[in-house]
Short mmCIF file of C-alpha atoms in Angstrom, two decimals:
data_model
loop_
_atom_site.label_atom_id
_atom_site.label_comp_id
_atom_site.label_asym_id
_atom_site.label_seq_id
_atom_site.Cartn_x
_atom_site.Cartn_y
_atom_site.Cartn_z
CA UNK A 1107 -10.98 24.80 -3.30
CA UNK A 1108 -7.93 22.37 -3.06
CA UNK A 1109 -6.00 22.60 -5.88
CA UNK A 1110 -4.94 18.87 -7.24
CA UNK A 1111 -1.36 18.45 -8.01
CA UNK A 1112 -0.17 15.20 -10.23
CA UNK A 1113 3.37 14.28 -8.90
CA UNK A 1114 5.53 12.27 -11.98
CA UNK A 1115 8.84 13.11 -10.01
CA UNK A 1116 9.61 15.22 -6.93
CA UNK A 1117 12.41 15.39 -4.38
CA UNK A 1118 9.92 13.60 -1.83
CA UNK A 1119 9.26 10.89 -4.30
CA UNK A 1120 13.06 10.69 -5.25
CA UNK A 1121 13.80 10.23 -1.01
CA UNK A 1122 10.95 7.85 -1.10
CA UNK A 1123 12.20 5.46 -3.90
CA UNK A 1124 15.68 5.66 -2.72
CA UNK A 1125 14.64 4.64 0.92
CA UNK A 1126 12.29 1.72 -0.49
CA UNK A 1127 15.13 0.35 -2.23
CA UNK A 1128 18.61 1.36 -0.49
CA UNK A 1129 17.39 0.55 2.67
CA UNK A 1130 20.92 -2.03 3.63
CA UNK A 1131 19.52 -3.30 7.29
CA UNK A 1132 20.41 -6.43 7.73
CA UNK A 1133 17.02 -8.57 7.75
CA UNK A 1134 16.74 -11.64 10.63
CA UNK A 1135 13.45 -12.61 9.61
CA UNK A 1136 12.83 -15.39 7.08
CA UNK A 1137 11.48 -14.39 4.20
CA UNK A 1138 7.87 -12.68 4.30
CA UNK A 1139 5.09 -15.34 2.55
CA UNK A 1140 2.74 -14.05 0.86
CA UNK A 1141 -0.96 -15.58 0.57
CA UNK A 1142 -1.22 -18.37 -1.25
CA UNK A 1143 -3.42 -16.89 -4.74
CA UNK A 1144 -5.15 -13.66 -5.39
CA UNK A 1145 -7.66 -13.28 -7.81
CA UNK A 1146 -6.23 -10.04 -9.90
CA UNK A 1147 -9.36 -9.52 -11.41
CA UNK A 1148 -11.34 -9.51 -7.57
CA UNK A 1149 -8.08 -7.67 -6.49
CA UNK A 1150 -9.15 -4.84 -8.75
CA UNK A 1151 -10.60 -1.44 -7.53
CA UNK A 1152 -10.75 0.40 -4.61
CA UNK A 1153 -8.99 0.37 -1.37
CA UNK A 1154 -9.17 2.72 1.95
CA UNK A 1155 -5.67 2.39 3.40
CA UNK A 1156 -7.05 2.10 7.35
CA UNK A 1157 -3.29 1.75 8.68
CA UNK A 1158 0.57 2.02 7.83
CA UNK A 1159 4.03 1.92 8.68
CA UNK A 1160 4.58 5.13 6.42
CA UNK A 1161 6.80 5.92 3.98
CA UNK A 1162 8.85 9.16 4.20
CA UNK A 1163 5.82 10.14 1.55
CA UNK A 1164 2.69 8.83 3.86
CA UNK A 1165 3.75 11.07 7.17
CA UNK A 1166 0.36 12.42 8.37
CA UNK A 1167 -1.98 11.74 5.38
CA UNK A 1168 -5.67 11.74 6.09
CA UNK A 1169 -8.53 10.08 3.11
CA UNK A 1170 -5.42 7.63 1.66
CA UNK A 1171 -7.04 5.64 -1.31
CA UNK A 1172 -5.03 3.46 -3.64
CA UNK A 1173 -7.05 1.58 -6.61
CA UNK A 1174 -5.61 -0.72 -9.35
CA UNK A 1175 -6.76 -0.92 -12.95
CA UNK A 1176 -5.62 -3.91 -15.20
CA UNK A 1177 -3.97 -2.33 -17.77
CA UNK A 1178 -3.65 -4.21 -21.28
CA UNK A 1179 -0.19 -4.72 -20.89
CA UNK A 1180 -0.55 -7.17 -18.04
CA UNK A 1181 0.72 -4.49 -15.38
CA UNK A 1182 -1.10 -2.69 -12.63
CA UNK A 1183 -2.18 1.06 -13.18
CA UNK A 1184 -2.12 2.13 -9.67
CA UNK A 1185 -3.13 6.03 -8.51
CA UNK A 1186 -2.18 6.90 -4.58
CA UNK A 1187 -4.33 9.47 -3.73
CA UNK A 1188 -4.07 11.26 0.00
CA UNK A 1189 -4.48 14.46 1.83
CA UNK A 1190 -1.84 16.33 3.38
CA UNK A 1191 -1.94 17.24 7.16
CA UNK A 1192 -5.61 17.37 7.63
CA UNK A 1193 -9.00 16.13 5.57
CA UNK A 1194 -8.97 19.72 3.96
CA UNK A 1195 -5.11 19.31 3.03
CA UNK A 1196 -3.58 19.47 -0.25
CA UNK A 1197 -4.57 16.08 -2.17
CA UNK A 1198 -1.59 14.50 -3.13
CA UNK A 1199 -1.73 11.61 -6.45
CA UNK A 1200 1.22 8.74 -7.18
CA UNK A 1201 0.97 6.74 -10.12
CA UNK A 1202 3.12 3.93 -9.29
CA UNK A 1203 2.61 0.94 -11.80
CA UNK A 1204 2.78 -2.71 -10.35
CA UNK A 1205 4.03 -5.52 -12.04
CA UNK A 1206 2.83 -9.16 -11.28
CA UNK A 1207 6.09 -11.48 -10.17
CA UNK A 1208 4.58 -13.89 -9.46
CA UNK A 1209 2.14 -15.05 -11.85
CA UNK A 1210 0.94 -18.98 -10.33
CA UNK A 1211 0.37 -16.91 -6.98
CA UNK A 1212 -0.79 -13.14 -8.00
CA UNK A 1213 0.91 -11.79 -4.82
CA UNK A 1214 4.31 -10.86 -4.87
CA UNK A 1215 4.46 -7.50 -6.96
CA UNK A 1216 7.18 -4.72 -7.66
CA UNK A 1217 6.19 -1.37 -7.43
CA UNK A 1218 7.34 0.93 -9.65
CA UNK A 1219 7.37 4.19 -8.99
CA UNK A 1220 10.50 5.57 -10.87
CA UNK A 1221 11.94 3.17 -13.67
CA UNK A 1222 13.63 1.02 -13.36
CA UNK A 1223 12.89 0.15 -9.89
CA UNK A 1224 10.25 -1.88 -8.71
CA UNK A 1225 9.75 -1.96 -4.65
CA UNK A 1226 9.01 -5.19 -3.43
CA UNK A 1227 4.74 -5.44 -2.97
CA UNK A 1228 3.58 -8.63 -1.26
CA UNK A 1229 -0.24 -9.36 -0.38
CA UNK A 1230 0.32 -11.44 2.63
CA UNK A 1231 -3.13 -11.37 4.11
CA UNK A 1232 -6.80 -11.57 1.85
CA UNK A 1233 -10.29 -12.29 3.45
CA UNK A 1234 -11.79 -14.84 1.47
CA UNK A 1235 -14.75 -11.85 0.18
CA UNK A 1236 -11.76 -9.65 -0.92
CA UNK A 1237 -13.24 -6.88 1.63
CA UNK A 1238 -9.45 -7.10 3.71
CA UNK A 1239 -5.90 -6.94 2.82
CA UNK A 1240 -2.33 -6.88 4.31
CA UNK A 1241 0.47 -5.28 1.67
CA UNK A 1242 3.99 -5.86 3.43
CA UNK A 1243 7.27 -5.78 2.16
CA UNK A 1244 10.16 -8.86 3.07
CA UNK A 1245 12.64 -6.26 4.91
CA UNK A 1246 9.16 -5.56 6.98
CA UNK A 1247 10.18 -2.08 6.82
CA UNK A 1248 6.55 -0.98 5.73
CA UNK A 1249 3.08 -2.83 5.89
CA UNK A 1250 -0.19 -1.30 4.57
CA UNK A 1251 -3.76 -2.47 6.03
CA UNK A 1252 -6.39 -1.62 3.47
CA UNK A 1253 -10.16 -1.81 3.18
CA UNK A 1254 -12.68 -1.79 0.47
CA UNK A 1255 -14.77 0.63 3.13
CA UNK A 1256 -13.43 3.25 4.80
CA UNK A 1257 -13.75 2.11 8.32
CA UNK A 1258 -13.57 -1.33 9.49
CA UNK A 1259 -14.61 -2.99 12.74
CA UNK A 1260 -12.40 -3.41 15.59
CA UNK A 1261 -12.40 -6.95 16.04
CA UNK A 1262 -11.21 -6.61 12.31
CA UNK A 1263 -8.81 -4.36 12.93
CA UNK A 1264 -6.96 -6.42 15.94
CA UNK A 1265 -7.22 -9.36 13.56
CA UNK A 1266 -4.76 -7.71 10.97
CA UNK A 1267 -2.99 -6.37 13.91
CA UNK A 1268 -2.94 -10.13 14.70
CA UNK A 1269 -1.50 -10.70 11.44
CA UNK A 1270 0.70 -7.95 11.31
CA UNK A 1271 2.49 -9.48 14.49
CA UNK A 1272 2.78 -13.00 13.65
CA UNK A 1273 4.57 -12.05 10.14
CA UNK A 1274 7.38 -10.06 12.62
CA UNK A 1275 6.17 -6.64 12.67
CA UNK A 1276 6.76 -4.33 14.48
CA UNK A 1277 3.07 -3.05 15.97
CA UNK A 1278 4.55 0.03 17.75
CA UNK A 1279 5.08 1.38 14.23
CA UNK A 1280 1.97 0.72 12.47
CA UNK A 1281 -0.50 3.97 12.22
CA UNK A 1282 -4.08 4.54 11.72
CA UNK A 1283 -4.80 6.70 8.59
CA UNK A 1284 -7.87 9.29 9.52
CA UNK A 1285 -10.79 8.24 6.92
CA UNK A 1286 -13.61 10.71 6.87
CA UNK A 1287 -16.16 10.61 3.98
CA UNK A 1288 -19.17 12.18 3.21
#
């Protein structure tokens, strides 16, 4: 049996956090729009992370989940949960909390993982059912495609890829996260 470990503050989490946020390259790109409104209460729940540009944190993670829970204080209680280099790896949990920027559009967020800073979270893609999302970031340094099922067609896939590339990503970079459920 895999042990589960709670992570408040490691080294890894430290590097990760100070590489979301010192990151100084100079960004070309205008500035990364996000999707016009979310629904925070649809927004809610479960998503299967099907592909990344990883974080130092997210190197070869297999079964990556995150879910958001409205919390009373009008911020987002988020838990990360993955497995470590294989399905039967060591599950790994992050309990980032997000906080709503922008409140007339729902989808610019900062992600805070260690206080007080709050990695910039933007929902730049949404299917209208809420079954599809794109999470990128402005520097375009990292981009998350997430699912509320753990695999998705490929048509659907090549259409985020789609979206991915007309929002200036780089596609070389982006990686399938292994899903495999019982």
């Amino acid at each position: 049996m895999v042990r589960k470990k709670q992570f408040t503050l490691s080294l890894g989490l430290i590097f990760f956090i100070i590489f979301m946020n010192a990151n100084t390259k100079i960004q070309a790109s205008p500035t990364l729009d996000p999707v016009e409104y979310v629904d925070i209460d649809r927004f809610m729940g479960k998503w299967y992370v099907i592909a990344a540009i990883p974080t130092i944190i997210e190197k070869n993670i297999y079964n990556a989940i995150e879910v958001y829970r409205k919390s009373k204080d009008g911020t987002i209680a988020t838990t990360f949960t993955f497995r470590k280099g294989g399905f039967d790896g060591e599950e790994k949990i992050y309990t980032p909390k997000g906080f709503i920027k922008d409140k007339n559009s729902n989808a610019i967020w900062g992600m805070q993982f260690i206080w007080p800073i709050k990695a910039d979270y933007r929902i730049i893609y949404l299917d209208p059912n809420y079954e599809t999302t794109i999470i990128g970031r402005n520097k375009r340094d990292y981009l998350w495609f997430m699912s509320r099922q753990a695999h998705i067609p490929e048509s659907t896939y090549n259409k985020l890829l789609n979206v991915a590339k007309n929002s200036g990503y780089d596609l070389n970079l982006i990686k399938k996260i292994p899903q495999r459920w019982p």
